Amino acid sequence: MDLKMDLEERLRAETWGKPSSVNDLPQRVPPDRQTQFPNFASHKNLQKREDQDPSISNYGMRIEPSFSEFNRPSECQPPLPSNPISQDRGVQMNDILQLGKTQEWDPKAMLNNLSFLEQKIHQLQELVHAIVGRRGPVLGRPDELVAQQQQLITADLTSIIIQLISTAGSLLPSVKNSLSSASTPPIRQLGQLGGILNNSGSGIGLDSNLVLPSQGGSKVPDQSNQVDPMDQSAIDNLEDHESKDDEDGDEGENLPPGSFEILQLEKEEILAPHTHFCTICGKGFKRDANLRMHMRGHGDEYKTPAALAKPHKEAGSEMMLIKRYSCPYAGCKRNKDHKKFQPLKTILCVKNHYKRTHCDKSYTCSRCNTKKFSVIADLKTHEKHCGKDKWLCSCGTTFSRKDKLFGHITLFQGHTPAIPFDENKGGLSLQGEHNEDTNKVGNVSFSFGSSTPSSGGVQNIMEDVKGNVDDPSSFFSPLSFEASNFGGFNEFTRSAFDDSEGAFSFLLQASCNYTQKNGGQSSSNNLE
Amino acid sequence: MTTITISPSLFSRTMKRHKPAVAPAPAPEGPALFDLLSEEIVFMILDFLDEDPLDRKAFSLVCRSFLALESRHRKSLRPLRAEHLPTALARYPGAAALDLSLCPRVTDASLAVVAAARGDALRSLDLSRSRFFTAAGLMGLASRCRGLLELDLSNATEMRDSAAAAVAEFKNLEKLRLARCKSVTDIGVGCIAVGCRKLRLLSLKWCLGVGDLGVGLVAVKCKEIRSLDLSYLPISNKCLPSIMKLQYLEELVLEGCFGIDDECPVILKDGCKSLKVLDMSSCQNITHVGSSSITNGAGCLQHLTLAYGSPVTFALAASLKRLSMLESLKLDGCMVTTSGLKAIGNCCLSLTGLSLSKCSGVTDDGLSFLVTKHKRLKRLDITCCRKITDVSIAHITSLCAGLTSLRMESCSHVPKEAFVLIGQRCHALEELDLTDNEVDDEGLKSIARCSKLSILKLGICLNITDEGLSHIGKSCSKLVELDLYRSAGITGLGIQEVARGCPSLETVNVSYCNDITDASLMSLSKCKRLKTLEIRGCPLITSLGLAAIAVHCRQLSKLDIKKCCNIDDAGMIPLAHFSQNLRQINLSYTSVTDVGLLSLASISCLQSMTILHLKGLTPSGLAAALLACGGLTKVKLQASFKVVLPQPLFEHLEARGCLFHWRNKVLQAELDPKCWKLLLEDVMH
């Protein structure tokens, strides 16, 4: 450790003094904490970049600073696994290259790498120690934790192997050249690397050769985590994501005819529920990853990282034609015989397209019982929103958002917003009550006069009033209608805009309650 | 036409003379003369009988054929009770416009009657104050009255989207008012926008449930719109672009649209060449920057209202320069700077109306400069411009001789001498509001020269006396409205003079003129057209005076006798007997008892009563009166009655269409007018 720190100090002094505080940070963190549990999240982010150079595949945490350099076009790629030291070294080498000196292997760098490897192995050792130490208390735990730890170790080991190989490879000038040119496609590099490995005749067999091209050793635990059967939500997410892959996604693509290879799956193949089958027990799987996880149950040989790793696409695929798919349904626009043939991009697109377009819609939404789907993912997507589409057009289309409905109505002549059913019902029921009110009103105004043996003067006048009430003509004297020009009156009766809703609402309420009571009869009785 | 010249007034007077006779004997040559006239000509004559509604009634009472003629001539009806709709519609077959706003209850059944009787002939329907009808009733109406052009559903606060959808079925609707339909949402307005494509006028004022989407759809679908009222809607800038694309839009009201900000005028800039009237009052979020840039686009703008908005600065005023057609400008309640006023003076070429009511910052300097440039000014409102003095008045009167309306309530720094100038120079004045000013008898004597004056407000003018008012009475024969509220110097004599000289008086307010007596009322009873009389707080007036009014002023529709403690049941009985047009009465603090109140029940028009602090009123008397008044829509009562009277009574009355307002005021001693004004000033400062 001391040695390494010294080395770093020295190196920094030698070079441009470039390393920023960003570079420093990861170095100062104790190395065991950096590597013990690789951070999957950051790995995922980094993987794209890792693709560009398989040799820089490990030690995710440490790589970070070097990536900032990586993006600079003027910069040479470090020839060696990128820890901060090697990066510094890369800069150095860049200097050398610029000076036009012939390239020789740099013993200093080699020493760096070796000491790093040593350190790495040491950490791994500690980790295994810790696991052994924890064995006792952990016994009760489920196997998956152990499996995870195992995977961690395998991942670390793999990375060490890779580093070792690349260190060995750095001895060969051809590797240096290929690595220092940033524009080299990853696959060619791989091929070269593979060749070198074979040439050098190192003890590492084909196995590790397969591991190398996979997107970094760290990918292995990462991926196994993704397809972990316990992590159901991850799989769900995956499915959702896939269901969005519409077959129309490639609409804008304009591949010249002949520049791609057209594949056509048969109907049975498309509709088959499983595409990956276990060679041992015959169980079918939708995903290869699931199959691989399944295979672990068939023996230890399937538990190696190599077996668990995603099978790499055949080398040299670059040279191959791009694959596009055709729908087997004759006459379909997606069928290769169609005049305006539009190919489908992936197998998943083929499946979804075929089911959606040429199959019965067998999945019915359990909530609305009207919407049908042929792709189950579509149903699931629908069910998430079913019932929430409260904005309804007269044409029957529903919308989850009001502005979408209004956009639709703006667009189409004659379409109109539809009123929710419950409100209509409310309006009708109100009407009934009002009619009842009318009857009551009639009854009361006539019953009142006769049933009021009230005191003296009031009584007499009441008789008068009653007379008036009973005689409709006195109400409807033509005079009542003469007043059509009394414009000013309106303003006086009600203060121009008394905004009290209360008045109205309490009235409505009262009139609704009113039907249950005995109305005017009782009130006039109370008067006595 | 030229050979037969019958003055309408003469005609009506003749008819009136016939009225007392139970069966008018046909004059020997009368029917023969009228037989010569074709129906069209008689209809044209009848068209002139608009002034006084009683004239037409008199005409129809002459004979059977006149009755039939008048029935056919009637184009609009305004019944007081929906119960009488079948009879009324049968009697007036030509009435295509129906105003049901006075009916306390308009049920779906009433609407069905209308639909059955008129069908496609119905052109206009006003339900603006009606309640109890539902969406189903509207739907029934829509299915049978496809010719309806105008519909007013204002204040239907319970109306929901289903009712709006029913409205959308009136495919030919051109004018629709939905003010204060608070429960209608974008969906309902969307239905209307799609259904009523011919809309020319739409008012959505206070439809708080309507936002950008609904308004936007209206603008997209109803291309014919001329007038759009969007006051107090929760709309934002988003819907404005589509509104601005309306080709024929002439009037746009955006009062109190707080969601619209300075972005809006930018949009307005490239829109709406046809816009003539724009109201952006109380748009809090439009600053002077926005207001300045509004005016870029609308070159045809004639009336602009920016009341209660941003301060009127030089920049804003200068931007008005582009509006070459501007005729009237309202800046009520704005902060106004002198430089702003001067800029307005320099910019607008042809202003005829200017309103600076309640503008702080109006100075003599600014206003004087402004009027030198706008000599064509006809209407000027400088209410509550408290900084201006006689300098302004001198300028205004000398330069704007054509002024027809001058409102200058509470211009407290204008000395009394200034009012003499008004009378000397502005002879065209028709409306003058001098409420709460220093004007005195000299001023009134001078103002009396404005012989065209029809509205004169002299409330809280403590310096005027009977002498000044007599001058007005002698010369202003066209006076229609006179306000003497709390002008305590007025006693009987002045009123008598006015009553004698101004026969066309319709509205008189002598509230709190403590010295007014019965004699004044008796003289006022000569004004046959009196419709509104307010005599609050005149303790000397007794039932005798009120009886005189009741007997002679048959058109009286509003009466306020609050705190006339000497008026009792004796005043109510003639009122009940003669004032059959009475709609509204305030009886608070009088000596009326059960008997008086009950007698009022025979007035079938009566709709609104305020009955507070009647000492002689018993709960049972009140209940009897309330039940007997079938047409009541609004009653103000003391809260104590709520407990005493049975709840079912109120429920029944409410079901009939009556609203109750409960008050819990304590009796207060009346203050001396001068003391009252001092008190008022204390509050203000």
mmCIF file of C-alpha atoms in Angstrom, chain B residues 145-257:
data_model
loop_
_atom_site.group_PDB
_atom_site.id
_atom_site.type_symbol
_atom_site.label_atom_id
_atom_site.label_comp_id
_atom_site.label_asym_id
_atom_site.label_seq_id
_atom_site.Cartn_x
_atom_site.Cartn_y
_atom_site.Cartn_z
ATOM 1 C CA CYS B 145 -88.527 25.020 -29.871
ATOM 2 C CA ARG B 146 -85.928 24.776 -32.557
ATOM 3 C CA GLY B 147 -86.335 28.392 -33.559
ATOM 4 C CA LEU B 148 -85.085 29.816 -30.290
ATOM 5 C CA LEU B 149 -82.520 32.526 -30.895
ATOM 6 C CA GLU B 150 -81.944 33.969 -27.467
ATOM 7 C CA LEU B 151 -81.703 32.242 -24.125
ATOM 8 C CA ASP B 152 -80.788 33.640 -20.748
ATOM 9 C CA LEU B 153 -79.990 31.121 -18.054
ATOM 10 C CA SER B 154 -78.040 33.406 -15.755
ATOM 11 C CA ASN B 155 -78.000 32.626 -12.055
ATOM 12 C CA ALA B 156 -78.929 28.994 -12.552
ATOM 13 C CA THR B 157 -76.313 28.085 -9.999
ATOM 14 C CA GLU B 158 -77.424 24.485 -9.698
ATOM 15 C CA MET B 159 -77.393 23.998 -13.427
ATOM 16 C CA ARG B 160 -74.927 21.282 -14.303
ATOM 17 C CA ASP B 161 -73.331 20.000 -17.449
ATOM 18 C CA SER B 162 -76.367 17.915 -18.288
ATOM 19 C CA ALA B 163 -78.405 21.103 -18.525
ATOM 20 C CA ALA B 164 -75.686 22.663 -20.644
ATOM 21 C CA ALA B 165 -75.881 19.647 -22.919
ATOM 22 C CA ALA B 166 -79.618 20.295 -23.215
ATOM 23 C CA VAL B 167 -78.886 23.906 -24.138
ATOM 24 C CA ALA B 168 -76.607 22.601 -26.863
ATOM 25 C CA GLU B 169 -79.696 21.161 -28.513
ATOM 26 C CA PHE B 170 -80.904 24.656 -29.408
ATOM 27 C CA LYS B 171 -79.096 24.550 -32.692
ATOM 28 C CA ASN B 172 -80.101 28.005 -33.864
ATOM 29 C CA LEU B 173 -79.243 29.875 -30.720
ATOM 30 C CA GLU B 174 -77.545 33.196 -31.338
ATOM 31 C CA LYS B 175 -77.435 34.744 -27.901
ATOM 32 C CA LEU B 176 -76.736 32.800 -24.771
ATOM 33 C CA ARG B 177 -76.150 34.139 -21.310
ATOM 34 C CA LEU B 178 -74.901 31.802 -18.642
ATOM 35 C CA ALA B 179 -73.694 34.278 -16.050
ATOM 36 C CA ARG B 180 -73.094 32.735 -12.651
ATOM 37 C CA CYS B 181 -73.804 29.176 -13.719
ATOM 38 C CA LYS B 182 -71.133 28.028 -11.346
ATOM 39 C CA SER B 183 -71.684 24.305 -11.688
ATOM 40 C CA VAL B 184 -71.174 24.227 -15.432
ATOM 41 C CA THR B 185 -67.732 22.968 -16.400
ATOM 42 C CA ASP B 186 -65.658 22.808 -19.529
ATOM 43 C CA ILE B 187 -67.598 19.749 -20.575
ATOM 44 C CA GLY B 188 -70.926 21.589 -20.563
ATOM 45 C CA VAL B 189 -69.503 24.577 -22.391
ATOM 46 C CA GLY B 190 -67.875 22.166 -24.819
ATOM 47 C CA CYS B 191 -71.289 20.690 -25.591
ATOM 48 C CA ILE B 192 -72.675 24.172 -26.173
ATOM 49 C CA ALA B 193 -69.748 25.103 -28.386
ATOM 50 C CA VAL B 194 -70.328 22.058 -30.559
ATOM 51 C CA GLY B 195 -74.126 22.313 -30.547
ATOM 52 C CA CYS B 196 -74.774 26.027 -30.957
ATOM 53 C CA ARG B 197 -72.613 26.914 -33.915
ATOM 54 C CA LYS B 198 -74.476 30.104 -34.724
ATOM 55 C CA LEU B 199 -73.755 31.819 -31.404
ATOM 56 C CA ARG B 200 -73.099 35.514 -31.740
ATOM 57 C CA LEU B 201 -73.187 36.471 -28.108
ATOM 58 C CA LEU B 202 -72.006 34.366 -25.240
ATOM 59 C CA SER B 203 -71.685 35.400 -21.641
ATOM 60 C CA LEU B 204 -69.854 33.059 -19.318
ATOM 61 C CA LYS B 205 -69.362 35.592 -16.574
ATOM 62 C CA TRP B 206 -68.683 33.948 -13.232
ATOM 63 C CA CYS B 207 -68.946 30.416 -14.604
ATOM 64 C CA LEU B 208 -66.166 29.448 -12.293
ATOM 65 C CA GLY B 209 -66.020 25.878 -13.551
ATOM 66 C CA VAL B 210 -65.082 26.907 -17.057
ATOM 67 C CA GLY B 211 -61.430 27.190 -17.995
ATOM 68 C CA ASP B 212 -59.127 27.452 -20.957
ATOM 69 C CA LEU B 213 -60.337 24.274 -22.597
ATOM 70 C CA GLY B 214 -64.013 25.204 -22.691
ATOM 71 C CA VAL B 215 -63.379 28.751 -23.819
ATOM 72 C CA GLY B 216 -60.834 27.569 -26.367
ATOM 73 C CA LEU B 217 -63.336 25.160 -27.847
ATOM 74 C CA VAL B 218 -65.985 27.884 -28.056
ATOM 75 C CA ALA B 219 -63.535 30.045 -29.979
ATOM 76 C CA VAL B 220 -62.729 27.193 -32.326
ATOM 77 C CA LYS B 221 -66.266 26.029 -32.977
ATOM 78 C CA CYS B 222 -68.409 29.167 -32.841
ATOM 79 C CA LYS B 223 -66.933 31.311 -35.562
ATOM 80 C CA GLU B 224 -69.806 33.771 -35.629
ATOM 81 C CA ILE B 225 -69.222 35.168 -32.168
ATOM 82 C CA ARG B 226 -69.494 38.938 -31.909
ATOM 83 C CA SER B 227 -69.573 39.397 -28.213
ATOM 84 C CA LEU B 228 -67.827 37.304 -25.616
ATOM 85 C CA ASP B 229 -67.945 37.898 -21.887
ATOM 86 C CA LEU B 230 -65.354 35.923 -19.957
ATOM 87 C CA SER B 231 -65.339 37.933 -16.753
ATOM 88 C CA TYR B 232 -63.929 36.273 -13.682
ATOM 89 C CA LEU B 233 -63.213 32.984 -15.406
ATOM 90 C CA PRO B 234 -60.166 31.034 -14.310
ATOM 91 C CA ILE B 235 -58.680 31.250 -17.767
ATOM 92 C CA SER B 236 -55.081 31.919 -18.691
ATOM 93 C CA ASN B 237 -53.234 33.139 -21.738
ATOM 94 C CA LYS B 238 -53.647 29.753 -23.376
ATOM 95 C CA CYS B 239 -57.135 30.269 -24.744
ATOM 96 C CA LEU B 240 -56.489 33.771 -26.033
ATOM 97 C CA PRO B 241 -54.879 32.905 -29.372
ATOM 98 C CA SER B 242 -57.974 31.073 -30.538
ATOM 99 C CA ILE B 243 -60.219 33.886 -29.291
ATOM 100 C CA MET B 244 -58.146 36.348 -31.230
ATOM 101 C CA LYS B 245 -58.718 34.360 -34.387
ATOM 102 C CA LEU B 246 -62.477 34.976 -34.194
ATOM 103 C CA GLN B 247 -63.119 36.902 -37.322
ATOM 104 C CA TYR B 248 -66.118 38.916 -36.225
ATOM 105 C CA LEU B 249 -65.368 39.472 -32.563
ATOM 106 C CA GLU B 250 -66.393 42.985 -31.619
ATOM 107 C CA GLU B 251 -66.761 42.930 -27.882
ATOM 108 C CA LEU B 252 -64.501 41.121 -25.466
ATOM 109 C CA VAL B 253 -64.821 41.355 -21.717
ATOM 110 C CA LEU B 254 -61.954 39.964 -19.694
ATOM 111 C CA GLU B 255 -62.787 41.632 -16.413
ATOM 112 C CA GLY B 256 -61.124 40.051 -13.424
ATOM 113 C CA CYS B 257 -59.349 37.313 -15.339
#
